[in-house]
Tab-separated table of C-alpha atoms in Angstrom:
chain	number	residue	atom	x	y	z
A	1	MET	CA	76.750	13.012	70.294
A	2	ALA	CA	74.658	10.431	72.162
A	3	VAL	CA	75.966	7.680	69.918
A	4	GLN	CA	79.488	8.964	70.307
A	5	LYS	CA	79.265	8.700	74.075
A	6	ARG	CA	77.988	5.148	73.979
A	7	VAL	CA	80.708	3.523	71.929
A	8	VAL	CA	84.233	2.533	72.716
A	9	SER	CA	86.842	5.237	72.774
A	10	ILE	CA	89.451	3.852	70.398
A	11	PHE	CA	92.855	3.730	71.893
A	12	LEU	CA	95.604	5.897	70.580
A	13	ILE	CA	98.328	4.161	72.486
A	14	GLN	CA	99.190	1.805	69.612
A	15	LEU	CA	98.840	4.111	66.670
A	16	VAL	CA	101.989	6.192	66.498
A	17	LEU	CA	104.191	3.106	66.278
A	18	LEU	CA	102.757	2.583	62.839
A	19	ALA	CA	104.585	5.739	61.836
A	20	VAL	CA	107.811	3.806	61.553
A	21	SER	CA	106.317	0.826	59.775
A	22	GLY	CA	106.438	-0.091	56.121
A	23	PHE	CA	102.847	0.970	55.515
A	24	ASN	CA	102.641	2.438	51.997
A	25	ARG	CA	104.994	5.377	51.456
A	26	VAL	CA	106.079	6.100	55.002
A	27	ASN	CA	109.067	8.183	54.007
A	28	GLY	CA	106.785	11.098	53.148
A	29	ALA	CA	108.502	11.963	49.879
A	30	GLY	CA	107.168	15.309	48.698
A	31	LEU	CA	106.419	16.703	52.141
A	32	ARG	CA	108.314	19.626	53.609
A	33	THR	CA	107.922	22.308	56.238
A	34	GLY	CA	106.808	25.630	54.832
A	35	TYR	CA	105.102	24.042	51.821
A	36	TYR	CA	102.499	26.838	51.753
A	37	ASP	CA	104.857	29.737	52.471
A	38	GLU	CA	104.237	31.230	49.037
A	39	SER	CA	100.915	29.770	47.938
A	40	CYS	CA	99.085	30.381	51.228
A	41	PRO	CA	101.400	32.039	53.775
A	42	ASP	CA	98.681	32.538	56.405
A	43	ALA	CA	97.412	28.945	56.342
A	44	GLU	CA	98.941	27.812	59.640
A	45	THR	CA	98.014	31.059	61.397
A	46	ILE	CA	94.401	30.748	60.246
A	47	ALA	CA	94.283	27.118	61.360
A	48	LEU	CA	95.675	27.902	64.807
A	49	LYS	CA	93.284	30.824	65.311
A	50	THR	CA	90.253	28.711	64.392
A	51	ILE	CA	91.317	25.743	66.526
A	52	ARG	CA	92.101	27.976	69.507
A	53	LYS	CA	88.578	29.384	69.328
A	54	ALA	CA	87.039	25.899	69.271
A	55	ILE	CA	89.138	24.548	72.145
A	56	SER	CA	88.449	27.654	74.251
A	57	LYS	CA	84.791	26.641	74.161
A	58	ASP	CA	85.384	22.909	74.665
A	59	VAL	CA	88.827	21.777	75.802
A	60	THR	CA	87.956	18.119	75.169
A	61	LEU	CA	88.077	18.868	71.449
A	62	ALA	CA	91.872	18.820	71.698
A	63	ALA	CA	91.918	15.065	72.248
A	64	ALA	CA	89.262	14.615	69.565
A	65	LEU	CA	91.334	16.436	66.949
A	66	LEU	CA	94.473	14.508	67.859
A	67	ARG	CA	92.531	11.275	67.553
A	68	LEU	CA	91.086	12.231	64.167
A	69	HIS	CA	94.584	12.552	62.735
A	70	PHE	CA	95.618	9.173	64.153
A	71	HIS	CA	92.571	7.410	62.762
A	72	ASP	CA	93.041	9.005	59.384
A	73	CYS	CA	96.659	7.901	59.074
A	74	PHE	CA	95.999	4.371	60.277
A	75	VAL	CA	93.602	3.566	57.420
A	76	ARG	CA	94.878	4.292	53.882
A	77	GLY	CA	97.457	6.741	55.212
A	78	CYS	CA	97.332	10.449	56.017
A	79	GLU	CA	95.065	11.527	53.166
A	80	ALA	CA	91.886	12.678	54.937
A	81	SER	CA	89.773	9.636	54.024
A	82	VAL	CA	88.369	9.664	57.563
A	83	LEU	CA	86.620	12.956	56.783
A	84	LEU	CA	84.651	11.744	53.768
A	85	ASN	CA	80.924	11.108	53.981
A	86	ALA	CA	79.318	7.882	52.819
A	87	THR	CA	78.250	7.531	49.197
A	88	LYS	CA	75.613	5.409	47.502
A	89	GLU	CA	78.290	2.763	47.039
A	90	GLY	CA	78.569	2.188	50.799
A	91	GLY	CA	79.599	3.466	54.197
A	92	ALA	CA	82.683	5.609	54.778
A	93	GLU	CA	85.365	5.226	57.455
A	94	LYS	CA	83.513	7.512	59.851
A	95	ASP	CA	80.553	5.099	59.720
A	96	GLY	CA	82.537	2.094	60.965
A	97	PHE	CA	81.670	1.023	64.523
A	98	LEU	CA	85.167	1.671	65.817
A	99	ASN	CA	85.005	5.221	64.444
A	100	LEU	CA	81.526	6.211	65.604
A	101	SER	CA	82.903	8.100	68.589
A	102	LEU	CA	85.157	10.291	66.466
A	103	ARG	CA	84.318	13.975	66.628
A	104	GLY	CA	85.772	17.340	65.709
A	105	PHE	CA	84.727	17.118	62.070
A	106	ASP	CA	83.003	20.483	62.357
A	107	VAL	CA	86.223	22.094	63.595
A	108	ILE	CA	88.131	20.778	60.586
A	109	ASP	CA	85.355	22.107	58.331
A	110	ASP	CA	85.641	25.521	59.986
A	111	VAL	CA	89.402	25.592	59.433
A	112	LYS	CA	88.974	24.544	55.810
A	113	SER	CA	86.310	27.208	55.213
A	114	ALA	CA	88.478	29.932	56.739
A	115	ILE	CA	91.531	28.951	54.704
A	116	GLU	CA	89.499	28.649	51.490
A	117	LYS	CA	88.469	32.298	51.838
A	118	SER	CA	92.120	33.288	51.866
A	119	CYS	CA	93.582	30.701	49.475
A	120	PRO	CA	90.923	28.780	47.555
A	121	GLY	CA	91.891	25.327	46.312
A	122	VAL	CA	95.384	25.329	47.808
A	123	VAL	CA	95.481	23.649	51.244
A	124	SER	CA	94.460	20.000	51.582
A	125	CYS	CA	92.182	18.585	54.252
A	126	ALA	CA	94.921	16.059	55.050
A	127	ASP	CA	97.318	18.872	55.920
A	128	ILE	CA	94.645	20.575	58.001
A	129	LEU	CA	94.272	17.382	60.047
A	130	ALA	CA	98.025	17.291	60.693
A	131	LEU	CA	98.086	20.962	61.691
A	132	ALA	CA	95.036	20.527	63.926
A	133	ALA	CA	96.699	17.667	65.829
A	134	ARG	CA	99.815	19.762	66.450
A	135	ASP	CA	97.843	22.827	67.478
A	136	ALA	CA	95.612	20.773	69.792
A	137	VAL	CA	98.647	19.486	71.687
A	138	GLN	CA	100.269	22.922	71.830
A	139	LEU	CA	97.079	24.578	73.091
A	140	THR	CA	96.825	22.066	75.947
A	141	GLY	CA	100.336	22.697	77.201
A	142	GLY	CA	102.377	20.478	74.915
A	143	LEU	CA	105.429	21.492	72.939
A	144	PHE	CA	105.310	22.871	69.413
A	145	TRP	CA	106.717	20.904	66.482
A	146	LYS	CA	107.028	21.787	62.829
A	147	VAL	CA	104.466	20.051	60.633
A	148	GLU	CA	105.528	18.908	57.202
A	149	THR	CA	102.881	19.768	54.618
A	150	GLY	CA	102.203	19.046	50.970
A	151	ARG	CA	99.743	16.177	51.363
A	152	ARG	CA	96.932	15.643	48.895
A	153	ASP	CA	93.469	14.296	49.684
A	154	GLY	CA	92.314	10.782	48.845
A	155	ARG	CA	89.064	9.956	47.080
A	156	ILE	CA	88.173	6.630	48.721
A	157	SER	CA	86.784	5.937	52.200
A	158	LEU	CA	85.345	2.533	53.133
A	159	SER	CA	83.920	1.502	56.497
A	160	LYS	CA	84.738	-2.144	55.753
A	161	GLU	CA	88.445	-1.349	55.994
A	162	ILE	CA	88.294	-0.210	59.618
A	163	ASP	CA	88.354	-3.509	61.504
A	164	ALA	CA	91.299	-4.851	59.533
A	165	ASN	CA	93.451	-1.815	60.252
A	166	LEU	CA	92.673	-0.463	63.718
A	167	PRO	CA	94.241	-2.438	66.593
A	168	PHE	CA	92.013	-3.616	69.416
A	169	SER	CA	92.101	-2.318	72.970
A	170	ASN	CA	92.541	-5.660	74.720
A	171	PHE	CA	95.838	-6.591	73.051
A	172	ASN	CA	98.641	-7.700	75.356
A	173	ILE	CA	102.232	-6.739	74.596
A	174	THR	CA	102.820	-9.840	72.458
A	175	GLN	CA	99.732	-9.172	70.384
A	176	LEU	CA	100.702	-5.524	70.011
A	177	LYS	CA	104.134	-6.478	68.716
A	178	GLN	CA	102.608	-8.976	66.301
A	179	ASN	CA	100.214	-6.321	65.075
A	180	PHE	CA	103.034	-3.816	64.588
A	181	ALA	CA	105.189	-6.420	62.847
A	182	SER	CA	102.351	-7.161	60.430
A	183	LYS	CA	102.503	-3.494	59.437
A	184	GLY	CA	106.232	-3.684	58.745
A	185	LEU	CA	107.591	-2.536	62.090
A	186	THR	CA	111.063	-3.878	62.780
A	187	LYS	CA	112.488	-5.179	66.065
A	188	LYS	CA	114.848	-2.210	66.068
A	189	ASP	CA	111.916	0.175	65.844
A	190	LEU	CA	110.173	-1.565	68.732
A	191	LYS	CA	113.180	-1.034	70.950
A	192	ARG	CA	113.449	2.692	70.257
A	193	SER	CA	111.806	4.167	73.302
A	194	PHE	CA	110.654	7.503	71.937
A	195	PHE	CA	108.207	5.710	69.668
A	196	ILE	CA	106.822	3.992	72.738
A	197	LEU	CA	106.612	7.345	74.463
A	198	SER	CA	104.616	8.844	71.639
A	199	LEU	CA	102.067	6.071	71.919
A	200	LEU	CA	101.698	6.761	75.603
A	201	GLY	CA	101.643	10.486	74.986
A	202	ALA	CA	98.407	10.174	73.075
A	203	HIS	CA	96.745	9.147	76.336
A	204	THR	CA	97.796	12.271	78.176
A	205	ILE	CA	94.551	13.867	76.964
A	206	GLY	CA	91.198	12.280	76.308
A	207	SER	CA	88.847	9.750	77.860
A	208	ALA	CA	87.403	6.246	77.601
A	209	SER	CA	83.916	4.970	78.370
A	210	CYS	CA	82.751	2.542	81.041
A	211	PHE	CA	81.962	0.140	78.212
A	212	THR	CA	85.638	0.182	77.253
A	213	ILE	CA	86.843	-1.027	80.648
A	214	ASN	CA	83.879	-3.185	81.675
A	215	THR	CA	85.480	-6.511	80.839
A	216	ARG	CA	88.651	-5.508	82.655
A	217	LEU	CA	86.652	-4.759	85.783
A	218	TYR	CA	84.166	-7.609	85.807
A	219	ASN	CA	85.111	-10.466	83.483
A	220	PHE	CA	88.791	-10.242	82.670
A	221	THR	CA	89.403	-13.964	82.049
A	222	GLY	CA	85.786	-14.974	81.567
A	223	ARG	CA	85.416	-15.971	85.219
A	224	SER	CA	83.772	-12.812	86.613
A	225	ASP	CA	87.150	-11.521	87.781
A	226	THR	CA	89.044	-8.227	87.735
A	227	ASP	CA	92.338	-7.705	85.922
A	228	PRO	CA	94.981	-8.430	88.603
A	229	ALA	CA	97.279	-5.875	86.951
A	230	LEU	CA	94.904	-3.095	87.973
A	231	ASP	CA	95.506	-1.436	91.344
A	232	PRO	CA	92.760	-2.829	93.656
A	233	THR	CA	91.920	0.543	95.151
A	234	PHE	CA	91.653	2.120	91.717
A	235	ALA	CA	89.506	-0.790	90.525
A	236	SER	CA	87.119	-0.249	93.452
A	237	GLU	CA	86.857	3.445	92.612
A	238	LEU	CA	86.001	2.653	89.022
A	239	LYS	CA	83.404	0.041	89.972
A	240	LYS	CA	81.489	2.598	92.029
A	241	LYS	CA	80.702	4.468	88.828
A	242	CYS	CA	81.054	1.809	86.141
A	243	LYS	CA	78.511	-0.974	86.726
A	244	PRO	CA	78.530	-4.448	85.089
A	245	GLY	CA	77.475	-4.130	81.461
A	246	GLY	CA	77.485	-0.348	81.711
A	247	ILE	CA	78.180	2.001	78.819
A	248	LEU	CA	78.588	5.285	80.691
A	249	PRO	CA	80.116	7.268	82.372
A	250	VAL	CA	83.301	8.382	80.675
A	251	PHE	CA	86.625	8.309	82.539
A	252	GLU	CA	89.758	10.379	82.035
A	253	LEU	CA	92.615	8.441	80.460
A	254	ASP	CA	95.044	10.567	82.450
A	255	GLN	CA	93.325	10.883	85.831
A	256	GLY	CA	93.200	14.511	86.950
A	257	SER	CA	95.162	15.797	83.972
A	258	SER	CA	93.194	14.741	80.902
A	259	THR	CA	93.007	18.215	79.372
A	260	ILE	CA	96.716	18.971	79.715
A	261	SER	CA	99.463	17.533	77.519
A	262	ASP	CA	101.932	16.432	80.160
A	263	ALA	CA	103.652	13.279	81.378
A	264	GLN	CA	101.542	12.534	84.462
A	265	PHE	CA	100.149	9.552	82.590
A	266	TYR	CA	103.406	7.662	83.142
A	267	LYS	CA	103.074	7.869	86.896
A	268	ALA	CA	99.615	6.343	86.698
A	269	VAL	CA	100.819	3.496	84.506
A	270	ARG	CA	103.750	2.775	86.798
A	271	GLN	CA	101.355	2.655	89.766
A	272	ASN	CA	99.097	0.177	87.910
A	273	ARG	CA	96.442	2.851	87.571
A	274	GLY	CA	96.416	3.046	83.790
A	275	LEU	CA	92.807	2.811	82.644
A	276	LEU	CA	93.215	0.469	79.692
A	277	ILE	CA	94.456	-3.078	79.238
A	278	SER	CA	96.950	-1.798	76.700
A	279	ASP	CA	98.267	0.641	79.329
A	280	ALA	CA	99.065	-2.231	81.671
A	281	ALA	CA	100.637	-4.191	78.809
A	282	LEU	CA	103.427	-1.639	78.585
A	283	LEU	CA	104.736	-2.852	81.922
A	284	ASP	CA	105.123	-6.382	80.535
A	285	ASP	CA	107.998	-5.502	78.210
A	286	HIS	CA	111.486	-4.507	79.352
A	287	ALA	CA	111.926	-1.593	76.926
A	288	THR	CA	108.526	-0.022	77.460
A	289	ARG	CA	108.640	-0.597	81.230
A	290	ALA	CA	112.014	1.130	81.482
A	291	TYR	CA	110.710	4.085	79.530
A	292	VAL	CA	107.602	4.413	81.685
A	293	LYS	CA	109.800	4.349	84.782
A	294	ARG	CA	112.118	7.039	83.431
A	295	GLN	CA	109.320	9.360	82.375
A	296	SER	CA	107.364	8.892	85.581
A	297	LYS	CA	110.183	10.402	87.616
A	298	SER	CA	109.441	13.852	86.229
A	299	ALA	CA	106.092	15.628	86.110
A	300	ALA	CA	107.031	17.107	82.771
A	301	GLY	CA	108.638	13.935	81.446
A	302	ALA	CA	112.331	13.808	80.632
A	303	THR	CA	111.870	14.091	76.881
A	304	PHE	CA	108.099	14.067	76.515
A	305	GLY	CA	107.538	16.954	74.118
A	306	ARG	CA	110.559	16.283	71.924
A	307	ASP	CA	109.878	12.585	71.501
A	308	PHE	CA	106.176	13.026	70.929
A	309	GLY	CA	106.814	15.660	68.263
A	310	LYS	CA	109.300	13.429	66.442
A	311	SER	CA	106.883	10.544	66.378
A	312	MET	CA	104.031	12.744	65.186
A	313	GLU	CA	106.205	13.868	62.297
A	314	LYS	CA	106.894	10.255	61.388
A	315	MET	CA	103.262	9.256	61.662
A	316	GLY	CA	102.296	12.149	59.409
A	317	ARG	CA	104.298	10.585	56.576
A	318	ILE	CA	102.318	7.349	56.454
A	319	GLY	CA	100.861	6.644	53.026
A	320	VAL	CA	100.745	10.277	51.932
A	321	LEU	CA	99.582	11.383	48.490
A	322	THR	CA	101.710	14.127	46.963
A	323	GLY	CA	102.377	15.803	43.630
A	324	SER	CA	99.590	14.982	41.179
A	325	GLU	CA	98.107	12.192	43.295
A	326	GLY	CA	94.667	12.598	44.800
A	327	GLU	CA	93.155	16.065	44.894
A	328	ILE	CA	92.691	19.193	46.994
A	329	ARG	CA	89.104	18.909	48.187
A	330	GLN	CA	86.921	21.975	48.154
A	331	ARG	CA	84.940	20.550	51.081
A	332	CYS	CA	86.510	17.957	53.367
A	333	ALA	CA	83.494	15.666	53.528
A	334	PHE	CA	83.127	15.313	49.763
A	335	VAL	CA	85.346	14.486	46.820
A	336	ASN	CA	85.413	17.192	44.196
């Protein structure tokens, strides 16, 4: 936990856009809602019950579980490679620097253990990750969406693949678009606002460390300056707690509402009080700026839950293994 608190909180704001890219088999062939209706009819109920118990003890686990699903899908696709432990051949994804702050693995293990008692060898860890992300959002006030299931688990997890696949937090809007385009995202996709919303929606819960925003506060252009896009009053508030070169404390991504899945985040972004550089970048593009403005007019967000759910469904189809591909792990941290 100490290590987790000292490293950068990886930003979710970019990740859902990848759901509409050409990364591997994004169409999710083989997935469907109700996949376990006959083979394990209580699977989703068991998952929800276990996740509710965990979040009731620590509400911050909701953001952690949502983030786990994002990080899994972004590297190799949604096939639970992020859950695997390292082997003698080398480090796994969870050992990469950008993933050191991931947590919630024990919750996924608890869900897997509970489901295995009811339906051994049936439900994949990849599907459990997708269900956990949905349940985490629902349990923090977000809307419910149907999760397509039928994923199989991958057998490979390599820490060396992290840096090449996870986008960086200091990207401006041009760099973000270039990154998305390199993954197969089309100009049409970039202009569809509900994908943009879903990226923002990931920041409605969760936090980022002082280390994450230190450059923005104290050395934005390499001249000991503060990002001019950041509200001066907000910057002063942050500097009182986040000192030059500091690692801690941790700040809410959605100030005052970081444990509730709502649309308050948009108001902060519109007021130049978004915590991250990539938050501010969304005001530099006409399409994303217009969407932020529209959502910020309503506390609940005009279409927040619907759009976020649609984008989560799309992200859950990235690079899936189905049919006879991969395996159904007995334990999520180990291949069979």
